[in-house]
Amino acid sequence: MAAQLLEEKLTCAICLGLYQDPVTLPCGHNFCGACIRDWWDRCGKACPECREPFPDGAELRRNVALSGVLEVVRAGPARDPGPDPDPGPDPAARCPRHGRPLELFCRTEGRCVCSVCTVRECRLHERALLDAERLQREAQLRASLEVTQQQATQAEGQLLELRKQSSQIQGPGHPEAPPVPAQNSACILASWVSGKFSSLLQALEIQHTAALRSIEVAKTQALAQARDEEQRLRGHLEAVARHGCRIREILEQVDEQTFLQESQLLQPPGPLGPLTPLQWDEDQQLGDLKQLLSRLCGLLLEEGSHPGAPAKPVDLAPVDYRNLTFDPVSANRHFYLSRQDQQVKHCRQCQGPGGPGSFQLWQVQCAQSFQAGHHYWEVRASDHSVTLGVSYPQLPRCRLGPHTDNIGRGPCSWGLCVQEDSLQAWHNGEAQRLPGVSGRLLGMDLDLASGCLTFYSLEPQTQPLYTFHALFNQPLTPVFWLLEGRTLTLCHQPGAVFPPGPQEEVLS
């Protein structure tokens, strides 16, 4: 045990072996003469243990006392006869070829070697001290770890982006995804497409019935015309037959005087005249049907008509702007009309008994309607809680459900409800919730040719709010709902056109 401790004290800190030709530095530390010179050649003249510089011009001197002690140790002094409980150094830390401590690292062969290996097998190889090699390897590993962490951060960011994109496709409710705008999800797009096809199927069914009815009417008219022509021809045939019989009777007359008198009085039937062509035109029937189907396909495939697409910009050309007025006959009995029916106010007290054509709901419609063309109008509201839209003539005047209005509650009307914190686009009893905007000055753009109804907010800047797409097949009348205390004003522009009333067609 004592010999082992002595051997550890006589070990060089560089080669980890017993001193060979030991030398002492001014700081008091000892090293093998060859080891310290090799160290200085690579790392500079300083003590490997305390880093004290070695003076310039000084010479290494052999440590005579330490050399003598080493000779005694190498000579093998008597060992303690008692048992040595220390099993000694780990055999794995020694060279398997020479049994010496593994002191260096051979970079050429990539393994730890002892001092004997450096003299024999690895004499011409690139070598380094174990601690120096470890420092270099640690620096390399730390750099690699930093690169790995950067790659992990990048991969995590890409994973989050991928999940976000997936959630945008899947829609709200994805367990691992943050909330995303509803208009970007596949389920909303599928719902929109289903609604689109549902509307188109409904329009097709209506037009199918109308087309068959039109064909039936045209057939009835053509057959009635044919019956009239047939009756005319049969009447002419009967007149011709009677005239022929009369001629034969006169020819058989024996008395000359009677013959001459009767032949002089005989009047032939009138001319037959040309056959009147039947009013039946298959090409016209098919042409109207083709135009209708083309409009339907245009509504479905129209560019920019999906939920996330922006609405068309407003064209405020004077030819499209319409000056409108409220219809006093349709106004609810709590509504007060003023400024030549250009403004309506919802009052607490009744303004009259209400006629048979007035709304029982808090609604009023315009005195004008549209059946064709492109039209634009504006309305100013005093506050929120108003609804504006358009409807077919059959919009009910009475309350049919729990709602206080019926604009957009059924298939014959389309409306935009302006609330304090949001907007709602209504049609056929279904609502599309929209972000809240300033609802004081609003514009409505109706393009019947392309089947588009677009609502706009005009203050503080013009922005589209929502666009309905439909096949409008009946005249459309602007209609409004307003809460108690609210006022609506139809904005007029100088030189704008006043459209005709509900029963007349407006051409663009």
PDB file of C-alpha atoms in Angstrom, residues 15 93-109 111-127:
ATOM      1  CA  CYS A  15       2.665  11.046 -19.243  1.00  0.00           C
ATOM      2  CA  ALA A  93      -7.295   2.075 -17.931  1.00  0.00           C
ATOM      3  CA  ARG A  94      -4.079   0.311 -18.860  1.00  0.00           C
ATOM      4  CA  CYS A  95      -2.668  -0.587 -22.247  1.00  0.00           C
ATOM      5  CA  PRO A  96      -3.727  -4.143 -23.192  1.00  0.00           C
ATOM      6  CA  ARG A  97      -0.395  -4.622 -25.006  1.00  0.00           C
ATOM      7  CA  HIS A  98       2.131  -3.275 -22.520  1.00  0.00           C
ATOM      8  CA  GLY A  99       0.215  -2.981 -19.231  1.00  0.00           C
ATOM      9  CA  ARG A 100       1.208   0.655 -18.908  1.00  0.00           C
ATOM     10  CA  PRO A 101      -1.285   3.454 -18.061  1.00  0.00           C
ATOM     11  CA  LEU A 102      -3.090   4.892 -21.050  1.00  0.00           C
ATOM     12  CA  GLU A 103      -1.500   8.325 -21.138  1.00  0.00           C
ATOM     13  CA  LEU A 104      -1.925   9.587 -24.720  1.00  0.00           C
ATOM     14  CA  PHE A 105      -4.407   9.493 -27.570  1.00  0.00           C
ATOM     15  CA  CYS A 106      -3.301   8.357 -31.026  1.00  0.00           C
ATOM     16  CA  ARG A 107      -5.277  10.444 -33.514  1.00  0.00           C
ATOM     17  CA  THR A 108      -4.076   8.356 -36.427  1.00  0.00           C
ATOM     18  CA  GLU A 109      -5.511   5.126 -35.056  1.00  0.00           C
ATOM     19  CA  ARG A 111      -7.380   5.010 -29.640  1.00  0.00           C
ATOM     20  CA  CYS A 112      -5.759   5.614 -26.261  1.00  0.00           C
ATOM     21  CA  VAL A 113      -2.138   4.440 -26.012  1.00  0.00           C
ATOM     22  CA  CYS A 114       0.594   4.205 -23.396  1.00  0.00           C
ATOM     23  CA  SER A 115       4.109   5.664 -23.459  1.00  0.00           C
ATOM     24  CA  VAL A 116       5.528   2.426 -24.833  1.00  0.00           C
ATOM     25  CA  CYS A 117       3.072   2.530 -27.741  1.00  0.00           C
ATOM     26  CA  THR A 118       4.313   5.992 -28.651  1.00  0.00           C
ATOM     27  CA  VAL A 119       7.867   4.688 -28.894  1.00  0.00           C
ATOM     28  CA  ARG A 120       6.937   1.584 -30.859  1.00  0.00           C
ATOM     29  CA  GLU A 121       3.699   1.270 -32.861  1.00  0.00           C
ATOM     30  CA  CYS A 122       2.647   4.951 -32.814  1.00  0.00           C
ATOM     31  CA  ARG A 123       6.066   6.527 -33.108  1.00  0.00           C
ATOM     32  CA  LEU A 124       5.218   8.314 -36.385  1.00  0.00           C
ATOM     33  CA  HIS A 125       1.524   8.900 -35.626  1.00  0.00           C
ATOM     34  CA  GLU A 126      -0.175  12.114 -34.577  1.00  0.00           C
ATOM     35  CA  ARG A 127      -0.599  12.030 -30.802  1.00  0.00           C
TER      36      ARG A 127
END
